[in-house]
PDB file of C-alpha atoms in Angstrom:
ATOM      1  CA  MET G   1       7.161   6.668  12.193  1.00 92.00           C
ATOM      2  CA  ILE G   2       4.966   8.820  10.021  1.00 94.00           C
ATOM      3  CA  VAL G   3       4.635   8.355   6.158  1.00 94.00           C
ATOM      4  CA  HIS G   4       4.366  11.384   3.946  1.00 96.00           C
ATOM      5  CA  HIS G   5       3.188  11.467   0.637  1.00 94.00           C
ATOM      6  CA  VAL G   6       5.750  13.488  -1.124  1.00 95.00           C
ATOM      7  CA  THR G   7       7.736  12.830  -4.723  1.00 89.00           C
ATOM      8  CA  GLN G   8      11.283  13.475  -3.710  1.00 86.00           C
ATOM      9  CA  GLY G   9      12.771  16.214  -5.825  1.00 84.00           C
ATOM     10  CA  SER G  10       9.578  18.346  -5.019  1.00 90.00           C
ATOM     11  CA  ALA G  11       8.678  21.516  -3.136  1.00 92.00           C
ATOM     12  CA  GLU G  12       6.588  19.759  -0.852  1.00 96.00           C
ATOM     13  CA  TRP G  13       9.685  16.918  -0.076  1.00 93.00           C
ATOM     14  CA  HIS G  14      12.030  20.277  -0.088  1.00 90.00           C
ATOM     15  CA  ALA G  15      10.045  21.936   2.946  1.00 93.00           C
ATOM     16  CA  LEU G  16       9.878  18.651   4.874  1.00 95.00           C
ATOM     17  CA  ARG G  17      13.693  18.134   5.101  1.00 92.00           C
ATOM     18  CA  ALA G  18      14.580  21.348   5.517  1.00 91.00           C
ATOM     19  CA  GLN G  19      12.338  20.760   8.826  1.00 93.00           C
ATOM     20  CA  HIS G  20      14.257  17.588   9.874  1.00 95.00           C
ATOM     21  CA  ARG G  21      17.915  15.660  10.219  1.00 95.00           C
ATOM     22  CA  CYS G  22      17.881  13.796   7.051  1.00 95.00           C
ATOM     23  CA  ALA G  23      19.397   9.884   6.481  1.00 95.00           C
ATOM     24  CA  SER G  24      21.297  11.199   3.452  1.00 92.00           C
ATOM     25  CA  ASP G  25      23.207  13.887   5.691  1.00 94.00           C
ATOM     26  CA  ALA G  26      23.853  11.368   8.438  1.00 95.00           C
ATOM     27  CA  ALA G  27      27.784  10.627   7.099  1.00 94.00           C
ATOM     28  CA  ALA G  28      28.336  14.154   7.554  1.00 94.00           C
ATOM     29  CA  MET G  29      26.901  14.742  10.365  1.00 93.00           C
ATOM     30  CA  MET G  30      29.233  12.137  11.830  1.00 94.00           C
ATOM     31  CA  GLY G  31      31.895  13.874  10.190  1.00 93.00           C
ATOM     32  CA  ASP G  32      32.419  10.370   7.785  1.00 92.00           C
ATOM     33  CA  PRO G  33      35.055  11.327   5.412  1.00 89.00           C
ATOM     34  CA  GLY G  34      33.503   9.829   2.496  1.00 86.00           C
ATOM     35  CA  ALA G  35      30.229  11.880   3.050  1.00 88.00           C
ATOM     36  CA  TYR G  36      29.444  13.639   0.282  1.00 86.00           C
ATOM     37  CA  GLU G  37      29.824  17.439   2.389  1.00 91.00           C
ATOM     38  CA  THR G  38      32.202  17.685   5.181  1.00 94.00           C
ATOM     39  CA  ARG G  39      30.411  18.047   8.555  1.00 95.00           C
ATOM     40  CA  ASP G  40      31.227  21.789   8.966  1.00 95.00           C
ATOM     41  CA  ALA G  41      29.579  22.668   5.693  1.00 93.00           C
ATOM     42  CA  LEU G  42      26.610  20.460   6.881  1.00 94.00           C
ATOM     43  CA  LEU G  43      26.451  22.781  10.025  1.00 94.00           C
ATOM     44  CA  GLN G  44      26.685  25.888   8.525  1.00 94.00           C
ATOM     45  CA  ARG G  45      24.049  25.194   5.674  1.00 91.00           C
ATOM     46  CA  LEU G  46      21.987  23.922   8.465  1.00 90.00           C
ATOM     47  CA  ALA G  47      22.499  26.977  10.457  1.00 91.00           C
ATOM     48  CA  THR G  48      22.308  29.733   7.543  1.00 91.00           C
ATOM     49  CA  GLY G  49      19.469  27.532   5.240  1.00 87.00           C
ATOM     50  CA  ILE G  50      21.482  27.977   2.330  1.00 88.00           C
ATOM     51  CA  ALA G  51      22.291  25.070   0.381  1.00 85.00           C
ATOM     52  CA  PRO G  52      24.233  25.593  -2.470  1.00 85.00           C
ATOM     53  CA  GLU G  53      22.998  25.475  -5.487  1.00 88.00           C
ATOM     54  CA  ILE G  54      22.439  21.644  -8.076  1.00 87.00           C
ATOM     55  CA  ASP G  55      24.367  22.053 -11.174  1.00 91.00           C
ATOM     56  CA  GLU G  56      23.933  20.474 -14.145  1.00 94.00           C
ATOM     57  CA  ALA G  57      26.301  17.343 -13.695  1.00 92.00           C
ATOM     58  CA  THR G  58      25.004  16.802  -9.585  1.00 88.00           C
ATOM     59  CA  GLN G  59      21.135  16.685 -11.164  1.00 90.00           C
ATOM     60  CA  ARG G  60      22.103  14.174 -13.509  1.00 92.00           C
ATOM     61  CA  ARG G  61      24.088  12.217 -10.914  1.00 89.00           C
ATOM     62  CA  PHE G  62      20.565  12.206  -9.342  1.00 87.00           C
ATOM     63  CA  ASP G  63      18.835  11.489 -11.970  1.00 90.00           C
ATOM     64  CA  ALA G  64      20.725   8.819 -12.788  1.00 91.00           C
ATOM     65  CA  GLY G  65      19.946   7.308  -9.520  1.00 89.00           C
ATOM     66  CA  HIS G  66      16.784   7.325  -9.464  1.00 88.00           C
ATOM     67  CA  ALA G  67      16.792   5.786 -12.686  1.00 92.00           C
ATOM     68  CA  ALA G  68      18.445   2.584 -11.479  1.00 93.00           C
ATOM     69  CA  GLU G  69      17.008   2.709  -8.399  1.00 91.00           C
ATOM     70  CA  ALA G  70      13.748   2.267 -10.418  1.00 91.00           C
ATOM     71  CA  ALA G  71      14.882  -0.328 -12.902  1.00 94.00           C
ATOM     72  CA  ALA G  72      16.309  -2.573 -10.178  1.00 94.00           C
ATOM     73  CA  ARG G  73      13.094  -2.146  -7.837  1.00 94.00           C
ATOM     74  CA  PRO G  74      11.459  -5.157  -9.489  1.00 95.00           C
ATOM     75  CA  LEU G  75      14.754  -7.680  -9.323  1.00 95.00           C
ATOM     76  CA  VAL G  76      14.958  -6.789  -5.635  1.00 94.00           C
ATOM     77  CA  GLU G  77      11.033  -7.575  -5.497  1.00 95.00           C
ATOM     78  CA  ALA G  78      11.589 -10.711  -6.973  1.00 96.00           C
ATOM     79  CA  MET G  79      14.442 -11.638  -4.804  1.00 94.00           C
ATOM     80  CA  ILE G  80      12.757 -10.580  -1.647  1.00 93.00           C
ATOM     81  CA  GLY G  81       9.481 -12.394  -2.638  1.00 94.00           C
ATOM     82  CA  GLU G  82       7.784  -8.325  -1.184  1.00 93.00           C
ATOM     83  CA  GLU G  83       6.744  -5.137  -3.602  1.00 94.00           C
ATOM     84  CA  LEU G  84       8.726  -2.369  -2.726  1.00 94.00           C
ATOM     85  CA  TYR G  85       7.355   1.331  -2.505  1.00 92.00           C
ATOM     86  CA  PRO G  86       9.404   4.891  -2.373  1.00 91.00           C
ATOM     87  CA  VAL G  87       7.892   6.604   0.729  1.00 92.00           C
ATOM     88  CA  VAL G  88       8.826   9.250   2.442  1.00 95.00           C
ATOM     89  CA  VAL G  89       9.349   8.766   6.333  1.00 96.00           C
ATOM     90  CA  THR G  90       9.674  10.880   9.769  1.00 97.00           C
ATOM     91  CA  ASP G  91      10.116  10.394  13.606  1.00 97.00           C
ATOM     92  CA  GLN G  92      10.917  11.952  16.789  1.00 96.00           C
ATOM     93  CA  ILE G  93      13.861  10.190  18.090  1.00 94.00           C
ATOM     94  CA  ALA G  94      15.277  11.263  21.564  1.00 95.00           C
ATOM     95  CA  GLY G  95      13.952  14.566  20.567  1.00 95.00           C
ATOM     96  CA  MET G  96      15.278  14.286  17.119  1.00 94.00           C
ATOM     97  CA  PRO G  97      13.365  15.275  14.352  1.00 97.00           C
ATOM     98  CA  LEU G  98      14.521  12.537  11.287  1.00 97.00           C
ATOM     99  CA  LEU G  99      13.778  11.790   8.075  1.00 97.00           C
ATOM    100  CA  ALA G 100      14.490   9.033   5.541  1.00 96.00           C
ATOM    101  CA  SER G 101      13.755   8.848   1.885  1.00 94.00           C
ATOM    102  CA  LEU G 102      13.613   5.214   1.020  1.00 92.00           C
ATOM    103  CA  ASP G 103      14.448   3.552  -1.844  1.00 91.00           C
ATOM    104  CA  GLY G 104      11.754   0.833  -1.128  1.00 92.00           C
ATOM    105  CA  LEU G 105       9.654   0.042   2.122  1.00 91.00           C
ATOM    106  CA  PRO G 106       7.509  -3.060   1.982  1.00 91.00           C
ATOM    107  CA  MET G 107       4.439  -3.015   3.270  1.00 86.00           C
ATOM    108  CA  ILE G 108       4.432  -5.556   5.879  1.00 83.00           C
ATOM    109  CA  SER G 109       7.567  -6.554   6.757  1.00 78.00           C
ATOM    110  CA  ARG G 110      10.480  -5.302   8.610  1.00 84.00           C
ATOM    111  CA  ARG G 111      12.660  -4.567   5.634  1.00 87.00           C
ATOM    112  CA  LEU G 112      13.714  -1.901   3.442  1.00 90.00           C
ATOM    113  CA  TYR G 113      15.547  -1.409   0.186  1.00 90.00           C
ATOM    114  CA  GLU G 114      18.377   1.049  -0.616  1.00 92.00           C
ATOM    115  CA  HIS G 115      20.235   1.591  -3.818  1.00 91.00           C
ATOM    116  CA  LYS G 116      23.350   3.163  -4.283  1.00 91.00           C
ATOM    117  CA  LEU G 117      25.131   3.282  -8.060  1.00 88.00           C
ATOM    118  CA  ILE G 118      28.173   1.313  -8.421  1.00 86.00           C
ATOM    119  CA  GLY G 119      31.334   2.679  -7.742  1.00 88.00           C
ATOM    120  CA  ALA G 120      35.310   1.522  -7.712  1.00 93.00           C
ATOM    121  CA  ALA G 121      34.903   2.789  -4.436  1.00 91.00           C
ATOM    122  CA  ARG G 122      32.160   0.387  -3.026  1.00 91.00           C
ATOM    123  CA  VAL G 123      32.968  -2.394  -5.395  1.00 93.00           C
ATOM    124  CA  ARG G 124      36.256  -2.268  -3.689  1.00 95.00           C
ATOM    125  CA  HIS G 125      35.077  -1.883   0.260  1.00 94.00           C
ATOM    126  CA  LEU G 126      31.975  -4.621  -0.428  1.00 93.00           C
ATOM    127  CA  ALA G 127      34.846  -7.055  -1.769  1.00 95.00           C
ATOM    128  CA  GLU G 128      37.403  -6.263   0.574  1.00 96.00           C
ATOM    129  CA  HIS G 129      35.115  -5.970   3.875  1.00 97.00           C
ATOM    130  CA  GLY G 130      31.838  -7.815   2.640  1.00 95.00           C
ATOM    131  CA  GLU G 131      29.658  -4.417   4.066  1.00 93.00           C
ATOM    132  CA  PRO G 132      28.658  -1.280   2.588  1.00 92.00           C
ATOM    133  CA  LEU G 133      30.767   1.757   2.291  1.00 92.00           C
ATOM    134  CA  PRO G 134      31.010   3.529   6.588  1.00 91.00           C
ATOM    135  CA  SER G 135      29.242   6.524   4.148  1.00 90.00           C
ATOM    136  CA  ASP G 136      26.767   4.177   2.897  1.00 93.00           C
ATOM    137  CA  THR G 137      26.255   2.466   6.337  1.00 93.00           C
ATOM    138  CA  TRP G 138      25.213   5.758   8.088  1.00 94.00           C
ATOM    139  CA  GLN G 139      22.149   6.579   6.088  1.00 95.00           C
ATOM    140  CA  LEU G 140      21.114   2.917   6.526  1.00 94.00           C
ATOM    141  CA  GLU G 141      21.245   3.010  10.208  1.00 95.00           C
ATOM    142  CA  GLN G 142      19.609   6.714  10.631  1.00 95.00           C
ATOM    143  CA  GLN G 143      16.689   4.120   7.882  1.00 95.00           C
ATOM    144  CA  LEU G 144      16.553   1.347  10.348  1.00 95.00           C
ATOM    145  CA  LEU G 145      16.044   3.736  12.986  1.00 95.00           C
ATOM    146  CA  VAL G 146      13.233   6.022  11.897  1.00 95.00           C
ATOM    147  CA  THR G 147      11.657   3.010  10.730  1.00 94.00           C
ATOM    148  CA  GLY G 148      11.700   0.197  12.726  1.00 91.00           C
ATOM    149  CA  ALA G 149      13.030  -2.137  10.582  1.00 90.00           C
TER     150      ALA G 149
END
């Protein structure tokens, strides 16, 4: 695992993402119907390098998510007794360059922290199944694979 000292959303982060298969795209890679993007749209974006413009509403959602992650991180740290650091990591797995932008990773243990904004579908799925949505699980699986957590 290689740790990259880049800030999520920065030009350096976008350049790094362009060279890797990203955990946030894992649900689309797997064709999950709950993904934010279809598999066909993902393949088109990866093949052409042309990504849709981020509109103001989407940017506000991203900003709200990052603010919620930062606000929740101290609560999670208190629960697990470890400090968490947002980090971007990459690794080659079976010849495939993979990237994960993590909401929190401790310095020593093999845990990771991923925060999601709450929504009705997430609440319902957790209540009914006791586990994350499949579309969230694909991202978690890639994060675990890349970090070895």
